[in-house]
Amino acid sequence: MLKLSTLALVSVLALAACQTQQQPQLGPDGKPIPVAYKITPKEEAQIPARVAGQINQLRANVGAPGLVQSPMLDMASMAHARDMAAQNRAWHFGSDGSSPLDRIRRQGYMGHLIGENISETYENEIVTLNAWMQTRDTRDILMDPRASEFGIGWFQEPSGKIWWVMITAGSGGAPVAVGGFAMAAANGL
């Protein structure tokens, strides 16, 4: 009986070893198709703290002061993320023609806008933050020493696509940039 059970066990192990590992599905560019990150209610509650922790650690590395989360900037970010999804377009202007400054003012925020970063992706907030850190214009918005507050917003479509918006602002100084292009004070910022 022992020989029979040993033979059965060895057979099962041999068959399991023959199974091929599932390879990621490749897109037309030959790269793996991203697997959508699903934001659960539990994740929703944790995202702002993770973003604050990561951004403040990055800022501390260069001697910049930490950022504090602003509910008004969060609301402006959330509204714009939803609007970008409705437009199916990642850009800095709302469907009503609003600018980032217009959106923060609507929420009652009276500080100075530093900038707005946006993203259309299937990846989480930390991967998105890392992507923003790889480009000078978006990195400058996150690392500007005049920034004292931030807002983070997102909207996830049923397909899994996530529209991210992060706004930085401060109580003093002149506005700098919006998502990689300089905005002059004469433009109303």
PDB file of C-alpha atoms in Angstrom:
ATOM      1  CA  MET A   1       0.000   0.000   0.000  1.00  0.00           C
ATOM      2  CA  LEU A   2       2.890   2.334   0.825  1.00  0.00           C
ATOM      3  CA  LYS A   3       4.364   1.732  -2.639  1.00  0.00           C
ATOM      4  CA  LEU A   4       1.042   2.570  -4.316  1.00  0.00           C
ATOM      5  CA  SER A   5       0.594   5.860  -2.402  1.00  0.00           C
ATOM      6  CA  THR A   6       4.234   6.778  -3.038  1.00  0.00           C
ATOM      7  CA  LEU A   7       3.775   6.068  -6.738  1.00  0.00           C
ATOM      8  CA  ALA A   8       0.606   8.219  -6.794  1.00  0.00           C
ATOM      9  CA  LEU A   9       2.379  11.094  -5.031  1.00  0.00           C
ATOM     10  CA  VAL A  10       5.357  10.939  -7.398  1.00  0.00           C
ATOM     11  CA  SER A  11       2.988  10.866 -10.398  1.00  0.00           C
ATOM     12  CA  VAL A  12       1.097  13.947  -9.195  1.00  0.00           C
ATOM     13  CA  LEU A  13       4.367  15.816  -8.592  1.00  0.00           C
ATOM     14  CA  ALA A  14       5.671  14.818 -12.021  1.00  0.00           C
ATOM     15  CA  LEU A  15       2.499  16.060 -13.714  1.00  0.00           C
ATOM     16  CA  ALA A  16       2.613  19.309 -11.752  1.00  0.00           C
ATOM     17  CA  ALA A  17       6.214  19.849 -12.863  1.00  0.00           C
ATOM     18  CA  CYS A  18       5.167  19.425 -16.495  1.00  0.00           C
ATOM     19  CA  GLN A  19       2.703  22.291 -16.345  1.00  0.00           C
ATOM     20  CA  THR A  20       3.996  25.422 -17.993  1.00  0.00           C
ATOM     21  CA  GLN A  21       3.849  28.664 -16.108  1.00  0.00           C
ATOM     22  CA  GLN A  22       1.319  31.072 -17.535  1.00  0.00           C
ATOM     23  CA  GLN A  23       3.181  33.654 -19.560  1.00  0.00           C
ATOM     24  CA  PRO A  24       1.964  37.252 -19.498  1.00  0.00           C
ATOM     25  CA  GLN A  25      -0.091  38.271 -22.507  1.00  0.00           C
ATOM     26  CA  LEU A  26       1.919  40.506 -24.827  1.00  0.00           C
ATOM     27  CA  GLY A  27       0.646  43.600 -26.599  1.00  0.00           C
ATOM     28  CA  PRO A  28       1.457  44.697 -30.165  1.00  0.00           C
ATOM     29  CA  ASP A  29       4.656  46.357 -28.905  1.00  0.00           C
ATOM     30  CA  GLY A  30       5.890  43.035 -27.487  1.00  0.00           C
ATOM     31  CA  LYS A  31       5.606  44.256 -23.908  1.00  0.00           C
ATOM     32  CA  PRO A  32       3.348  42.560 -21.353  1.00  0.00           C
ATOM     33  CA  ILE A  33      -0.164  43.976 -21.198  1.00  0.00           C
ATOM     34  CA  PRO A  34      -0.521  45.625 -17.793  1.00  0.00           C
ATOM     35  CA  VAL A  35      -2.729  43.951 -15.252  1.00  0.00           C
ATOM     36  CA  ALA A  36      -5.178  46.480 -13.894  1.00  0.00           C
ATOM     37  CA  TYR A  37      -4.722  47.508 -10.291  1.00  0.00           C
ATOM     38  CA  LYS A  38      -8.105  47.433  -8.571  1.00  0.00           C
ATOM     39  CA  ILE A  39      -8.762  50.130  -5.988  1.00  0.00           C
ATOM     40  CA  THR A  40     -10.853  48.571  -3.231  1.00  0.00           C
ATOM     41  CA  PRO A  41     -12.641  50.545  -0.492  1.00  0.00           C
ATOM     42  CA  LYS A  42      -9.809  49.569   1.869  1.00  0.00           C
ATOM     43  CA  GLU A  43      -7.249  50.866  -0.664  1.00  0.00           C
ATOM     44  CA  GLU A  44      -9.180  54.137  -1.061  1.00  0.00           C
ATOM     45  CA  ALA A  45      -8.671  54.866   2.614  1.00  0.00           C
ATOM     46  CA  GLN A  46      -4.942  54.083   2.435  1.00  0.00           C
ATOM     47  CA  ILE A  47      -3.928  55.866  -0.790  1.00  0.00           C
ATOM     48  CA  PRO A  48      -3.619  59.433   0.607  1.00  0.00           C
ATOM     49  CA  ALA A  49      -1.404  58.342   3.506  1.00  0.00           C
ATOM     50  CA  ARG A  50       0.838  56.280   1.212  1.00  0.00           C
ATOM     51  CA  VAL A  51       1.194  59.217  -1.185  1.00  0.00           C
ATOM     52  CA  ALA A  52       1.963  61.603   1.688  1.00  0.00           C
ATOM     53  CA  GLY A  53       4.557  59.219   3.087  1.00  0.00           C
ATOM     54  CA  GLN A  54       6.283  58.721  -0.254  1.00  0.00           C
ATOM     55  CA  ILE A  55       6.264  62.343  -1.362  1.00  0.00           C
ATOM     56  CA  ASN A  56       7.441  63.611   2.027  1.00  0.00           C
ATOM     57  CA  GLN A  57      10.262  61.090   2.085  1.00  0.00           C
ATOM     58  CA  LEU A  58      11.370  62.241  -1.369  1.00  0.00           C
ATOM     59  CA  ARG A  59      11.138  65.881  -0.329  1.00  0.00           C
ATOM     60  CA  ALA A  60      13.076  65.236   2.891  1.00  0.00           C
ATOM     61  CA  ASN A  61      15.906  63.733   0.821  1.00  0.00           C
ATOM     62  CA  VAL A  62      16.456  67.129  -0.821  1.00  0.00           C
ATOM     63  CA  GLY A  63      15.758  69.250   2.255  1.00  0.00           C
ATOM     64  CA  ALA A  64      12.296  70.405   1.140  1.00  0.00           C
ATOM     65  CA  PRO A  65       9.578  70.734   3.774  1.00  0.00           C
ATOM     66  CA  GLY A  66       6.888  68.072   3.973  1.00  0.00           C
ATOM     67  CA  LEU A  67       3.453  68.486   2.421  1.00  0.00           C
ATOM     68  CA  VAL A  68       0.171  68.343   4.323  1.00  0.00           C
ATOM     69  CA  GLN A  69      -2.910  66.887   2.700  1.00  0.00           C
ATOM     70  CA  SER A  70      -5.622  69.454   1.952  1.00  0.00           C
ATOM     71  CA  PRO A  71      -9.267  68.314   1.747  1.00  0.00           C
ATOM     72  CA  MET A  72     -10.016  71.205  -0.644  1.00  0.00           C
ATOM     73  CA  LEU A  73      -7.195  70.191  -2.985  1.00  0.00           C
ATOM     74  CA  ASP A  74      -8.350  66.551  -2.697  1.00  0.00           C
ATOM     75  CA  MET A  75     -11.848  67.564  -3.811  1.00  0.00           C
ATOM     76  CA  ALA A  76     -10.489  69.555  -6.767  1.00  0.00           C
ATOM     77  CA  SER A  77      -8.275  66.586  -7.733  1.00  0.00           C
ATOM     78  CA  MET A  78     -11.112  64.051  -7.453  1.00  0.00           C
ATOM     79  CA  ALA A  79     -13.453  66.207  -9.533  1.00  0.00           C
ATOM     80  CA  HIS A  80     -10.863  66.649 -12.278  1.00  0.00           C
ATOM     81  CA  ALA A  81      -9.995  62.928 -12.337  1.00  0.00           C
ATOM     82  CA  ARG A  82     -13.673  62.104 -12.904  1.00  0.00           C
ATOM     83  CA  ASP A  83     -13.924  64.834 -15.556  1.00  0.00           C
ATOM     84  CA  MET A  84     -10.855  63.559 -17.435  1.00  0.00           C
ATOM     85  CA  ALA A  85     -12.422  60.087 -17.493  1.00  0.00           C
ATOM     86  CA  ALA A  86     -15.660  61.545 -18.859  1.00  0.00           C
ATOM     87  CA  GLN A  87     -13.663  63.350 -21.572  1.00  0.00           C
ATOM     88  CA  ASN A  88     -11.486  60.258 -22.110  1.00  0.00           C
ATOM     89  CA  ARG A  89      -8.569  62.660 -22.243  1.00  0.00           C
ATOM     90  CA  ALA A  90      -5.728  63.302 -19.799  1.00  0.00           C
ATOM     91  CA  TRP A  91      -5.261  67.041 -19.875  1.00  0.00           C
ATOM     92  CA  HIS A  92      -5.294  70.029 -17.558  1.00  0.00           C
ATOM     93  CA  PHE A  93      -8.502  71.662 -18.694  1.00  0.00           C
ATOM     94  CA  GLY A  94     -11.964  70.683 -17.532  1.00  0.00           C
ATOM     95  CA  SER A  95     -14.850  69.924 -19.857  1.00  0.00           C
ATOM     96  CA  ASP A  96     -16.161  73.361 -18.865  1.00  0.00           C
ATOM     97  CA  GLY A  97     -12.858  75.014 -19.827  1.00  0.00           C
ATOM     98  CA  SER A  98     -11.700  75.303 -16.204  1.00  0.00           C
ATOM     99  CA  SER A  99      -8.031  75.485 -15.304  1.00  0.00           C
ATOM    100  CA  PRO A 100      -6.431  73.926 -12.221  1.00  0.00           C
ATOM    101  CA  LEU A 101      -6.632  77.344 -10.540  1.00  0.00           C
ATOM    102  CA  ASP A 102     -10.361  77.597 -11.299  1.00  0.00           C
ATOM    103  CA  ARG A 103     -10.940  74.162  -9.771  1.00  0.00           C
ATOM    104  CA  ILE A 104      -9.081  74.858  -6.520  1.00  0.00           C
ATOM    105  CA  ARG A 105     -10.880  78.207  -6.128  1.00  0.00           C
ATOM    106  CA  ARG A 106     -14.249  76.451  -6.571  1.00  0.00           C
ATOM    107  CA  GLN A 107     -13.343  74.308  -3.578  1.00  0.00           C
ATOM    108  CA  GLY A 108     -12.557  77.388  -1.491  1.00  0.00           C
ATOM    109  CA  TYR A 109      -8.767  77.076  -1.585  1.00  0.00           C
ATOM    110  CA  MET A 110      -7.142  80.520  -1.545  1.00  0.00           C
ATOM    111  CA  GLY A 111      -3.447  79.572  -1.474  1.00  0.00           C
ATOM    112  CA  HIS A 112      -1.131  79.694  -4.494  1.00  0.00           C
ATOM    113  CA  LEU A 113      -1.240  76.896  -7.027  1.00  0.00           C
ATOM    114  CA  ILE A 114       2.172  75.340  -7.632  1.00  0.00           C
ATOM    115  CA  GLY A 115       1.033  72.792 -10.205  1.00  0.00           C
ATOM    116  CA  GLU A 116      -1.044  69.827 -11.224  1.00  0.00           C
ATOM    117  CA  ASN A 117       0.185  66.407 -12.341  1.00  0.00           C
ATOM    118  CA  ILE A 118      -2.110  64.045 -14.215  1.00  0.00           C
ATOM    119  CA  SER A 119      -1.919  60.462 -15.398  1.00  0.00           C
ATOM    120  CA  GLU A 120      -3.992  57.905 -17.270  1.00  0.00           C
ATOM    121  CA  THR A 121      -2.834  54.414 -16.303  1.00  0.00           C
ATOM    122  CA  TYR A 122      -3.681  50.973 -14.958  1.00  0.00           C
ATOM    123  CA  GLU A 123      -1.074  51.265 -12.205  1.00  0.00           C
ATOM    124  CA  ASN A 124      -1.229  52.228  -8.544  1.00  0.00           C
ATOM    125  CA  GLU A 125      -0.412  55.565  -6.971  1.00  0.00           C
ATOM    126  CA  ILE A 126       3.183  54.686  -6.056  1.00  0.00           C
ATOM    127  CA  VAL A 127       4.048  53.601  -9.609  1.00  0.00           C
ATOM    128  CA  THR A 128       2.346  56.760 -10.882  1.00  0.00           C
ATOM    129  CA  LEU A 129       4.287  58.924  -8.409  1.00  0.00           C
ATOM    130  CA  ASN A 130       7.494  57.231  -9.578  1.00  0.00           C
ATOM    131  CA  ALA A 131       6.625  58.039 -13.200  1.00  0.00           C
ATOM    132  CA  TRP A 132       6.067  61.686 -12.254  1.00  0.00           C
ATOM    133  CA  MET A 133       9.486  61.711 -10.568  1.00  0.00           C
ATOM    134  CA  GLN A 134      11.133  60.554 -13.820  1.00  0.00           C
ATOM    135  CA  THR A 135      10.197  63.701 -15.748  1.00  0.00           C
ATOM    136  CA  ARG A 136      11.625  67.082 -14.800  1.00  0.00           C
ATOM    137  CA  ASP A 137       8.441  69.121 -15.258  1.00  0.00           C
ATOM    138  CA  THR A 138       6.220  66.843 -13.172  1.00  0.00           C
ATOM    139  CA  ARG A 139       8.984  66.232 -10.620  1.00  0.00           C
ATOM    140  CA  ASP A 140       9.377  70.001 -10.158  1.00  0.00           C
ATOM    141  CA  ILE A 141       5.691  70.282  -9.225  1.00  0.00           C
ATOM    142  CA  LEU A 142       6.135  67.644  -6.526  1.00  0.00           C
ATOM    143  CA  MET A 143       9.448  68.900  -5.209  1.00  0.00           C
ATOM    144  CA  ASP A 144       8.961  72.678  -5.299  1.00  0.00           C
ATOM    145  CA  PRO A 145      10.094  73.931  -1.859  1.00  0.00           C
ATOM    146  CA  ARG A 146       7.313  76.556  -1.876  1.00  0.00           C
ATOM    147  CA  ALA A 147       4.658  73.839  -1.835  1.00  0.00           C
ATOM    148  CA  SER A 148       3.140  73.177   1.587  1.00  0.00           C
ATOM    149  CA  GLU A 149      -0.044  71.268   0.726  1.00  0.00           C
ATOM    150  CA  PHE A 150      -1.204  68.641  -1.728  1.00  0.00           C
ATOM    151  CA  GLY A 151      -4.363  67.007  -2.932  1.00  0.00           C
ATOM    152  CA  ILE A 152      -4.664  63.605  -4.550  1.00  0.00           C
ATOM    153  CA  GLY A 153      -7.593  62.364  -6.579  1.00  0.00           C
ATOM    154  CA  TRP A 154      -8.427  59.439  -8.802  1.00  0.00           C
ATOM    155  CA  PHE A 155     -11.230  57.850 -10.733  1.00  0.00           C
ATOM    156  CA  GLN A 156     -11.181  54.192 -11.741  1.00  0.00           C
ATOM    157  CA  GLU A 157     -13.232  53.060 -14.714  1.00  0.00           C
ATOM    158  CA  PRO A 158     -14.882  49.616 -14.797  1.00  0.00           C
ATOM    159  CA  SER A 159     -12.142  48.597 -17.282  1.00  0.00           C
ATOM    160  CA  GLY A 160      -9.564  49.213 -14.542  1.00  0.00           C
ATOM    161  CA  LYS A 161      -8.082  52.367 -16.086  1.00  0.00           C
ATOM    162  CA  ILE A 162      -7.251  54.931 -13.409  1.00  0.00           C
ATOM    163  CA  TRP A 163      -7.163  58.676 -13.916  1.00  0.00           C
ATOM    164  CA  TRP A 164      -4.817  60.270 -11.327  1.00  0.00           C
ATOM    165  CA  VAL A 165      -4.559  63.949 -10.389  1.00  0.00           C
ATOM    166  CA  MET A 166      -2.174  65.478  -7.840  1.00  0.00           C
ATOM    167  CA  ILE A 167      -2.184  69.183  -7.052  1.00  0.00           C
ATOM    168  CA  THR A 168       0.471  70.980  -5.030  1.00  0.00           C
ATOM    169  CA  ALA A 169      -0.003  74.445  -3.601  1.00  0.00           C
ATOM    170  CA  GLY A 170       1.378  76.816  -1.015  1.00  0.00           C
ATOM    171  CA  SER A 171       0.409  79.798   1.048  1.00  0.00           C
ATOM    172  CA  GLY A 172       3.044  82.124  -0.406  1.00  0.00           C
ATOM    173  CA  GLY A 173       5.082  82.772  -3.513  1.00  0.00           C
ATOM    174  CA  ALA A 174       4.098  82.982  -7.148  1.00  0.00           C
ATOM    175  CA  PRO A 175       2.544  80.095  -9.063  1.00  0.00           C
ATOM    176  CA  VAL A 176       5.030  78.088 -11.066  1.00  0.00           C
ATOM    177  CA  ALA A 177       3.735  75.476 -13.486  1.00  0.00           C
ATOM    178  CA  VAL A 178       0.817  73.298 -14.401  1.00  0.00           C
ATOM    179  CA  GLY A 179       1.729  69.793 -15.476  1.00  0.00           C
ATOM    180  CA  GLY A 180       4.869  70.518 -17.316  1.00  0.00           C
ATOM    181  CA  PHE A 181       4.202  73.855 -18.941  1.00  0.00           C
ATOM    182  CA  ALA A 182       4.884  77.207 -17.350  1.00  0.00           C
ATOM    183  CA  MET A 183       1.925  79.448 -16.692  1.00  0.00           C
ATOM    184  CA  ALA A 184       2.560  83.184 -16.470  1.00  0.00           C
ATOM    185  CA  ALA A 185       0.974  85.209 -13.700  1.00  0.00           C
ATOM    186  CA  ALA A 186      -0.634  87.313 -16.430  1.00  0.00           C
ATOM    187  CA  ASN A 187      -2.710  84.261 -17.393  1.00  0.00           C
ATOM    188  CA  GLY A 188      -4.634  84.523 -14.142  1.00  0.00           C
ATOM    189  CA  LEU A 189      -2.625  82.090 -12.101  1.00  0.00           C
TER     190      LEU A 189
END
